[in-house]
Short mmCIF file of C-alpha atoms in Angstrom, two decimals:
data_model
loop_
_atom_site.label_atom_id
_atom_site.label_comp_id
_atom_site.label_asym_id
_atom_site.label_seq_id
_atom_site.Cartn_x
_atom_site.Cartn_y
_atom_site.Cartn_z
CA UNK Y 30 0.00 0.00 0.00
CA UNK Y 31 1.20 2.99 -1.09
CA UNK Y 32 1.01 6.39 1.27
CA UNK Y 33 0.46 9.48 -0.11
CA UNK Y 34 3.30 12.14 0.65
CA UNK Y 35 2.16 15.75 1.34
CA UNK Y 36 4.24 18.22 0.13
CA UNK Y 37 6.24 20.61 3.00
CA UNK Y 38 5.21 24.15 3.22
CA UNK Y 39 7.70 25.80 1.71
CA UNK Y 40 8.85 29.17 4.46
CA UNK Y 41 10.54 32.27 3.31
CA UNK Y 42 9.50 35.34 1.39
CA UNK Y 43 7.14 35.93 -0.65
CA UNK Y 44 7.81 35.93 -4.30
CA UNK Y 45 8.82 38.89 -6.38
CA UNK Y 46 6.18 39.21 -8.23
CA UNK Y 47 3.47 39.12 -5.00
CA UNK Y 48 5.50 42.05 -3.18
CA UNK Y 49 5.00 44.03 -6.38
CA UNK Y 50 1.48 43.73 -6.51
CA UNK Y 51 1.14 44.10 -3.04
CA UNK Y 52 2.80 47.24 -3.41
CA UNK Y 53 1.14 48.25 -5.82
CA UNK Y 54 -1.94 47.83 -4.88
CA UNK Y 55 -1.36 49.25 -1.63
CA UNK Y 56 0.11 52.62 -3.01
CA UNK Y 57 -2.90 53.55 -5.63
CA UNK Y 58 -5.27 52.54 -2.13
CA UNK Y 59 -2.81 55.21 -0.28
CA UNK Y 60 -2.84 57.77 -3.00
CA UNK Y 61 -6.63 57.73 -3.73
CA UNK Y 62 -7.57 58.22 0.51
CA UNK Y 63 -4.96 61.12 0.74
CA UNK Y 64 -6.34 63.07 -2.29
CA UNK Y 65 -9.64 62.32 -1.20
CA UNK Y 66 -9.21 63.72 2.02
CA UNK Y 67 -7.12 66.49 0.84
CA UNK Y 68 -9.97 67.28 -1.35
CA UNK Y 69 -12.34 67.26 1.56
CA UNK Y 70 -10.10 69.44 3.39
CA UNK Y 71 -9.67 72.00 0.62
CA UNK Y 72 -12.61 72.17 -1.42
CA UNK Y 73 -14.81 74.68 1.27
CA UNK Y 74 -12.08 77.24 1.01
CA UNK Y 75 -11.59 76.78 -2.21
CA UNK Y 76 -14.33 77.12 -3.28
CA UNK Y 77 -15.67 80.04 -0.82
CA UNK Y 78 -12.96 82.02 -2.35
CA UNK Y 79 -13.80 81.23 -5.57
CA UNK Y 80 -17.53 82.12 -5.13
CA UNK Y 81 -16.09 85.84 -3.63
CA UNK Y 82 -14.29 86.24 -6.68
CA UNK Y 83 -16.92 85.38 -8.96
CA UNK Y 84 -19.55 87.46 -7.66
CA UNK Y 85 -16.92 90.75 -7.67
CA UNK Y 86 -16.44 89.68 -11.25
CA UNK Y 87 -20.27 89.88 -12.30
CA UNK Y 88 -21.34 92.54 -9.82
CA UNK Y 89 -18.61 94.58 -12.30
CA UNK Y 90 -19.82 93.30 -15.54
CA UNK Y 91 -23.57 94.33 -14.63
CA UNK Y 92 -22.77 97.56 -13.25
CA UNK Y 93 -20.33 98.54 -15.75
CA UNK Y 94 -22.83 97.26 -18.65
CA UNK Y 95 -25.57 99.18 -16.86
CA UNK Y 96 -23.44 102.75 -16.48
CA UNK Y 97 -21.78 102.88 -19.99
CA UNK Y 98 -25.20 101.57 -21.96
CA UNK Y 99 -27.94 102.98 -19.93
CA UNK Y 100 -27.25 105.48 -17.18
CA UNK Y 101 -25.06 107.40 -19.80
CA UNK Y 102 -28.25 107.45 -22.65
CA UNK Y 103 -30.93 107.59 -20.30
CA UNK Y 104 -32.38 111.12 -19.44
CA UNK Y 105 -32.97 111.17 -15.96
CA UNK Y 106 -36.26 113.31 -16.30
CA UNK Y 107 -38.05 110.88 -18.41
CA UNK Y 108 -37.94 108.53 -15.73
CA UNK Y 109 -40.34 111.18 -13.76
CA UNK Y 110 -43.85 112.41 -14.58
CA UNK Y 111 -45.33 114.96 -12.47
CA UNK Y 112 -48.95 115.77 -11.91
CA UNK Y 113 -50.86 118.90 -9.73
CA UNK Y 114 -49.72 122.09 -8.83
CA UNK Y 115 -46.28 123.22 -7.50
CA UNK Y 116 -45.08 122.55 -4.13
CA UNK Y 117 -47.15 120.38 -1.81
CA UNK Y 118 -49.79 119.73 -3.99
CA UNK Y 119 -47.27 118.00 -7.04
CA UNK Y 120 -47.34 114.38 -7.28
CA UNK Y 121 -44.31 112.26 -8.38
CA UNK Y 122 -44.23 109.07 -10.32
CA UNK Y 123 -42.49 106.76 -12.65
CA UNK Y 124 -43.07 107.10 -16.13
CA UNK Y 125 -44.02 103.34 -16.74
CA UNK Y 126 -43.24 103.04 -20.53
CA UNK Y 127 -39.61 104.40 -19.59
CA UNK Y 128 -38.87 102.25 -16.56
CA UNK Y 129 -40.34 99.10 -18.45
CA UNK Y 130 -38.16 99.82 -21.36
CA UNK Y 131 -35.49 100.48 -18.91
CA UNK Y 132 -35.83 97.34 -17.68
CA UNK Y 133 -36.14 95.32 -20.74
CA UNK Y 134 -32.71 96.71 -22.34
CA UNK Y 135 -31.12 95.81 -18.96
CA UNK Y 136 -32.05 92.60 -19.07
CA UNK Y 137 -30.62 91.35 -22.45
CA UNK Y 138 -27.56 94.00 -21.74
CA UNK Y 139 -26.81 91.96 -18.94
CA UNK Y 140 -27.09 88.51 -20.04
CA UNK Y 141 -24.97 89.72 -23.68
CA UNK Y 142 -22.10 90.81 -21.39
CA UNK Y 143 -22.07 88.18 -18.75
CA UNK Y 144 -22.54 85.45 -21.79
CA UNK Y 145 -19.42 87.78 -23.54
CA UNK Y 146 -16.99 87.38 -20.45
CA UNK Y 147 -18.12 83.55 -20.24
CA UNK Y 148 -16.96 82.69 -23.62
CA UNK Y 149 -13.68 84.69 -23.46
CA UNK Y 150 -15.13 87.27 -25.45
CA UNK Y 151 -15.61 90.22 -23.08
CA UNK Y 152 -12.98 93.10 -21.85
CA UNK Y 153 -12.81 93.51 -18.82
CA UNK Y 154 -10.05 96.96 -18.85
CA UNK Y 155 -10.25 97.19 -14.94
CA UNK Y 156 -10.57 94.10 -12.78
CA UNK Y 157 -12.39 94.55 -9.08
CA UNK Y 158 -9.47 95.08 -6.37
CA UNK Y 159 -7.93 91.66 -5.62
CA UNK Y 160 -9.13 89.58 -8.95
CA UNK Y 161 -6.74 88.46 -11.61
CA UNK Y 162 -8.45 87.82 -14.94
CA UNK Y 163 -7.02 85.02 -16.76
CA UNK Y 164 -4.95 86.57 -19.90
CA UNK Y 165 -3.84 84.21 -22.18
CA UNK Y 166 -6.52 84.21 -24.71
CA UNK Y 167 -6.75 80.46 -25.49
CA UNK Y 168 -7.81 79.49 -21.79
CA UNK Y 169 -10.26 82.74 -21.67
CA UNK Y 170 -12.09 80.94 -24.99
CA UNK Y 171 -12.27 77.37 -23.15
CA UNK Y 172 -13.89 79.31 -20.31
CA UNK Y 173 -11.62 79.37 -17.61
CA UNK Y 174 -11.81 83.12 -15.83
CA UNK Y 175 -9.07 83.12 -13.70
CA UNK Y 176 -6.90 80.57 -11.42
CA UNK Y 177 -6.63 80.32 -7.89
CA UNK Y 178 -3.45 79.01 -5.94
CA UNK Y 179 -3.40 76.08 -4.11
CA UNK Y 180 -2.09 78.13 -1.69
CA UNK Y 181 -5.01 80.25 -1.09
CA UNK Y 182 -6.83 76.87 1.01
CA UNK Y 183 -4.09 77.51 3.97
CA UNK Y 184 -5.42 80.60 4.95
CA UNK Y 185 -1.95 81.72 5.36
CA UNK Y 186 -0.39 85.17 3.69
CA UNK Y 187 2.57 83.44 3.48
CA UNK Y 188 1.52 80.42 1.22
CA UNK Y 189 -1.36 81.96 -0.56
CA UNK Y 190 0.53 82.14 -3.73
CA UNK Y 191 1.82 78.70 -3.52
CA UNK Y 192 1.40 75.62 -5.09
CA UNK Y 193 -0.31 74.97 -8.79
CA UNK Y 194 -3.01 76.87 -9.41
CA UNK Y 195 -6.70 75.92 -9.97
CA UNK Y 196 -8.89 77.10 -12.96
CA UNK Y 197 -11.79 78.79 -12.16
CA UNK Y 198 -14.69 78.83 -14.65
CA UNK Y 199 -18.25 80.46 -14.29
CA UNK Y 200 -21.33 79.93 -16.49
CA UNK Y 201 -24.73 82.02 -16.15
CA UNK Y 202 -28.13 80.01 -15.44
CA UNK Y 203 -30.79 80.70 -16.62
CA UNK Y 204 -32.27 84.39 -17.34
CA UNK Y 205 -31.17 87.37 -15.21
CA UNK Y 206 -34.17 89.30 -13.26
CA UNK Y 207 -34.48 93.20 -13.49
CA UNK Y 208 -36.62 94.97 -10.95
CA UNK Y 209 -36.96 98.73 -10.53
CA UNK Y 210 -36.45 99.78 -6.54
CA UNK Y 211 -36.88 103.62 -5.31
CA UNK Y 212 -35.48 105.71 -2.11
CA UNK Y 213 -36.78 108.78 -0.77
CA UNK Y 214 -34.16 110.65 1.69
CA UNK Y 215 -35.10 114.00 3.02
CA UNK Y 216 -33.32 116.88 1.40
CA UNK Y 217 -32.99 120.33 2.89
CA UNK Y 218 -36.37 121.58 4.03
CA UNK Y 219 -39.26 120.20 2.98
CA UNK Y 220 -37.78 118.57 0.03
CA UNK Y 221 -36.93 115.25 -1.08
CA UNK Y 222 -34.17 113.46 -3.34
CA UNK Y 223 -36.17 110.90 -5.06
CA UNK Y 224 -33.68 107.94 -6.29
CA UNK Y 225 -34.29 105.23 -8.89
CA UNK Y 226 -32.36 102.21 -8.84
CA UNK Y 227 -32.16 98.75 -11.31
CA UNK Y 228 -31.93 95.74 -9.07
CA UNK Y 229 -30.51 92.78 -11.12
CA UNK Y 230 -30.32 89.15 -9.83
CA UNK Y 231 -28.41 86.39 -11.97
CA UNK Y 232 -27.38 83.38 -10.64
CA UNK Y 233 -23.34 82.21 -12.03
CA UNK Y 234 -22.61 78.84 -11.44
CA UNK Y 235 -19.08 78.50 -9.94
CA UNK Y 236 -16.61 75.20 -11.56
CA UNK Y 237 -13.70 73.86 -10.06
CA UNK Y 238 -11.97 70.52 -11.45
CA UNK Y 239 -13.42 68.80 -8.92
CA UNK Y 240 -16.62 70.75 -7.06
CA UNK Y 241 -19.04 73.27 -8.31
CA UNK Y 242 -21.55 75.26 -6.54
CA UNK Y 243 -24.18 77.86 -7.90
CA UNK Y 244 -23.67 81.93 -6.15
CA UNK Y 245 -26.31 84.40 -6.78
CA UNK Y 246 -25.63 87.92 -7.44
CA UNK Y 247 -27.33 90.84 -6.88
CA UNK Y 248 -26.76 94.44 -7.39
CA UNK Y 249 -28.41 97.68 -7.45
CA UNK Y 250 -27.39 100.18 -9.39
CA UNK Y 251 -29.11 104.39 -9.36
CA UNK Y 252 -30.06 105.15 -13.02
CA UNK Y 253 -31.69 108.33 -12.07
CA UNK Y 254 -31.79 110.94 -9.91
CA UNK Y 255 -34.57 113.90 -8.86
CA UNK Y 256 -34.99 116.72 -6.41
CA UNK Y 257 -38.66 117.43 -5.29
CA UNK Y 258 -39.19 120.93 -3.58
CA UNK Y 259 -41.68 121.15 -1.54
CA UNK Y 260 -43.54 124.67 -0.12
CA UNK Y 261 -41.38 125.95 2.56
CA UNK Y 262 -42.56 126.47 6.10
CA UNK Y 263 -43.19 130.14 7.47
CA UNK Y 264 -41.17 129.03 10.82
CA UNK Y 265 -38.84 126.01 10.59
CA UNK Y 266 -37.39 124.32 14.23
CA UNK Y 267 -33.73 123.52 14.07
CA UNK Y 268 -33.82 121.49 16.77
CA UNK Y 269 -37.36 119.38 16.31
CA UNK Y 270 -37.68 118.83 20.15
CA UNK Y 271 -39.08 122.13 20.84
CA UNK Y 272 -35.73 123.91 22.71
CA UNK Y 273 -34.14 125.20 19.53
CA UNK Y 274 -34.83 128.29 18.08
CA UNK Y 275 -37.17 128.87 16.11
CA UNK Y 276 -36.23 130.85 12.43
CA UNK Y 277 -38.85 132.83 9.88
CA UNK Y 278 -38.52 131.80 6.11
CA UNK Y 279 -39.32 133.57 3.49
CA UNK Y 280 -42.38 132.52 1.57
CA UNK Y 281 -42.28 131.64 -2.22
CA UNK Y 282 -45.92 132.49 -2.36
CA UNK Y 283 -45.64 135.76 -1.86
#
């Protein structure tokens, strides 16, 4: 009878071949958890800074858009009608045909010159305080606005400019909203400085290589500008709590 003979374990290291893909495997599992979490740490500064950025970049586009195409054309009185008598009795409003018209030519002025800047296409001649628009002409057409160093996610003056830096690219959604807002602020005696503002609202959304997020901007911006006089007072009190002095005006009536 024959026995069967087992075969001794053989003891030593592992072969070549095993350690490699051991290694191997080991180093793309190391690699992928430390840019993960290096990601995780990052990305909320990174992207807080970029969404600062971005809105300082549109809030300029819109209001320079607005000044150059519409304040500059627009006459400021045709944004008023008046109705009654002089003084007290006059009523002030807003010429609705003007401020609707206003508000229509805002609209696609805004959209043409955030769309513009998007596609590389815009000029922007002077940048908000602390922005640097990307230059090179080729990246501007793919999209990308401007880069921010790694650096920037330390917090730290010292590193902010260091390590590669991150393209930043910004899209518009969807249609930007136009409203038309008013002050009234007392002016001299009895009268009143009637502003008119355009409120716009767009929302940009903000891409990173590896997060994006959506910031929405808003801006107001005074397209015109009117004094209303009012009749003024026989007596006028300096001090409105009865102890100042009181001084006679003149009367326009008379």
């Amino acid at each position: 009878m024959y026995r069967l003979r087992r075969r001794p374990h053989r003891k030593g290291p592992l072969p070549f071949r095993y350690v490699l893909l051991l290694s191997f495997v080991f180093f793309i599992f190391s690699t992928s958890l430390g840019i993960w979490l290096i990601n995780k740490a990052v990305e909320p500064t990174l992207m807080a800074y970029a969404n600062m950025q971005t809105k300082k970049i549109a809030q300029y586009v819109i209001n320079e858009a607005i000044d150059k195409e519409i304040t500059n054309q627009l006459d400021p009185e045709s944004v008023f009608s008046t109705t009654g008598e002089a003084g007290d009795g006059t009523a002030v409003n807003l010429n609705t045909a003007v401020v609707t018209n206003v508000l229509k030519e805002t609209t696609t002025l805004v959209q043409k010159s955030l769309r513009d800047i998007e596609k590389g296409e815009g000029q922007i001649t002077d940048p908000p305080s602390g922005v640097e628009i990307e230059e090179n002409k080729k990246l501007r057409e793919e999209g990308i606005l401007y880069h921010i160093p790694l650096g920037r996610a330390t917090d730290n003056a010292l590193l902010a400019n260091l390590g590669p830096n991150i393209p930043v690219e910004f899209s518009t959604i969807g249609a930007a909203h136009t409203d038309v807002d008013t002050s009234i602020e007392e002016y001299g005696i009895n009268n009143a400085m009637i502003t008119v503002y355009v409120k716009v609202q767009v929302d940009v959304q903000v891409v990173l290589p590896f997060a994006t997020d959506v910031a929405r901007v808003t801006t107001k911006v005074p397209v015109a500008m009117r004094i209303h006089e009012g009749s003024v007072p026989d007596y006028y009190n300096r001090g409105g709590d009865g102890n100042g002095a009181a001084i006679e005006l003149p009367n326009k009536k008379e």
